[in-house]
Amino acid sequence: MRVILAPMEGLVDAPIRETLTKVGGIDRCVTEFVRVTHGMLPPRVFYKYAPELYNQSLTQVGTPVALQLLGSDPKQMGLHGARAVELGATQVDINFGCPAKTVNKHKGGCVLMREPELMHEIAAAVRRAVPDAIPVTAKMRLGYDDRSMGVACGQALEAAGAAEIVIHARSKVDGYKPPAYWEEIAKVRTAVATPVIANGEIWTVDDYWRCREVSGCDDVMIGRGLIARPDLARKIKASQRGDEIPDMTWPEAVALVREYAEVLQGWLEDRYVTGRIKQWMNFLRQGFAEAESIWPQARKIREVAPMLACLEQGAVSVSSGIRAA
């Protein structure tokens, strides 16, 4: 009954992974994708996306981190899977779910779901290239043009030797619009023996239990819901034990953002750090009334110190706490 932090390009970077895994409840993370094209990428690219490679692919609190690859050339994907393991990866994940136009245009991510045979070739090439002890996993959607390709693509990945399949319960065309079609995940789960992990539209503890009931999956992956509510995984774990714990307060959330900002300031200019904070805060608006209240002011700020002061001001100006989901 694991809770896995989803990869989110441009947002769920190593500092976010460190911050959220310290809160608790997260069993595994997956990196942003490493884009594989024609030439062999240098080690620095792997370390950029997965600095946890320096620490046995673990966050500081010991949460395992899988390294994700994205590409359409089976040979190159195999070579990069092998290189990732040489550099310390303990799990190699393959991205068949990214809906971004620029990625799909260059035959990467979800567009590959139009070609289950190619998905099989890619996954099989990575599986052959890495040691047997290293899990090769995959993340996909239910299809590209519609939700009809889930079973075929799941079976292709199973035949290729995938150890686990994460399914985002939408097609590419669906994007991120509600609802999530958890019942379609159940169809794939019953069609393959490979463990299936449900992903999509899990914002609350109640969502978690409904997703598990409808999909039939024991494990879930959560992206936006964990960014909006950093304690969601911890609350889910408590719920699994039959317990209920208090919601994270806005001052506690601000402390996490401050910690995140301090780490980012070590390697980014202030304006970029502020941009990352705004990205996170835009999701926090869905979990905290305080964030929604100060957003009109915060979105105009370009420097870190005033931004953090604005966030802390929200703890004083708004006292309603967590918004209803």
mmCIF file of C-alpha atoms in Angstrom, residues 25 205 209 231-246:
data_model
loop_
_atom_site.group_PDB
_atom_site.id
_atom_site.type_symbol
_atom_site.label_atom_id
_atom_site.label_comp_id
_atom_site.label_asym_id
_atom_site.label_seq_id
_atom_site.Cartn_x
_atom_site.Cartn_y
_atom_site.Cartn_z
ATOM 1 C CA GLY A 25 4.473 9.064 4.085
ATOM 2 C CA VAL A 205 -7.538 10.862 1.801
ATOM 3 C CA TRP A 209 -9.561 5.216 -0.832
ATOM 4 C CA ASP A 231 1.123 16.208 4.292
ATOM 5 C CA LEU A 232 -1.256 14.147 2.118
ATOM 6 C CA ALA A 233 0.966 11.046 2.034
ATOM 7 C CA ARG A 234 1.436 11.239 5.804
ATOM 8 C CA LYS A 235 -2.328 11.505 6.307
ATOM 9 C CA ILE A 236 -2.908 8.553 3.976
ATOM 10 C CA LYS A 237 -0.469 6.432 5.964
ATOM 11 C CA ALA A 238 -2.266 7.361 9.172
ATOM 12 C CA SER A 239 -5.571 6.440 7.533
ATOM 13 C CA GLN A 240 -4.172 3.033 6.572
ATOM 14 C CA ARG A 241 -3.548 2.463 10.288
ATOM 15 C CA GLY A 242 -7.077 3.593 11.135
ATOM 16 C CA ASP A 243 -5.837 6.892 12.556
ATOM 17 C CA GLU A 244 -6.597 10.510 11.716
ATOM 18 C CA ILE A 245 -4.002 13.237 12.198
ATOM 19 C CA PRO A 246 -4.416 17.040 12.128
#
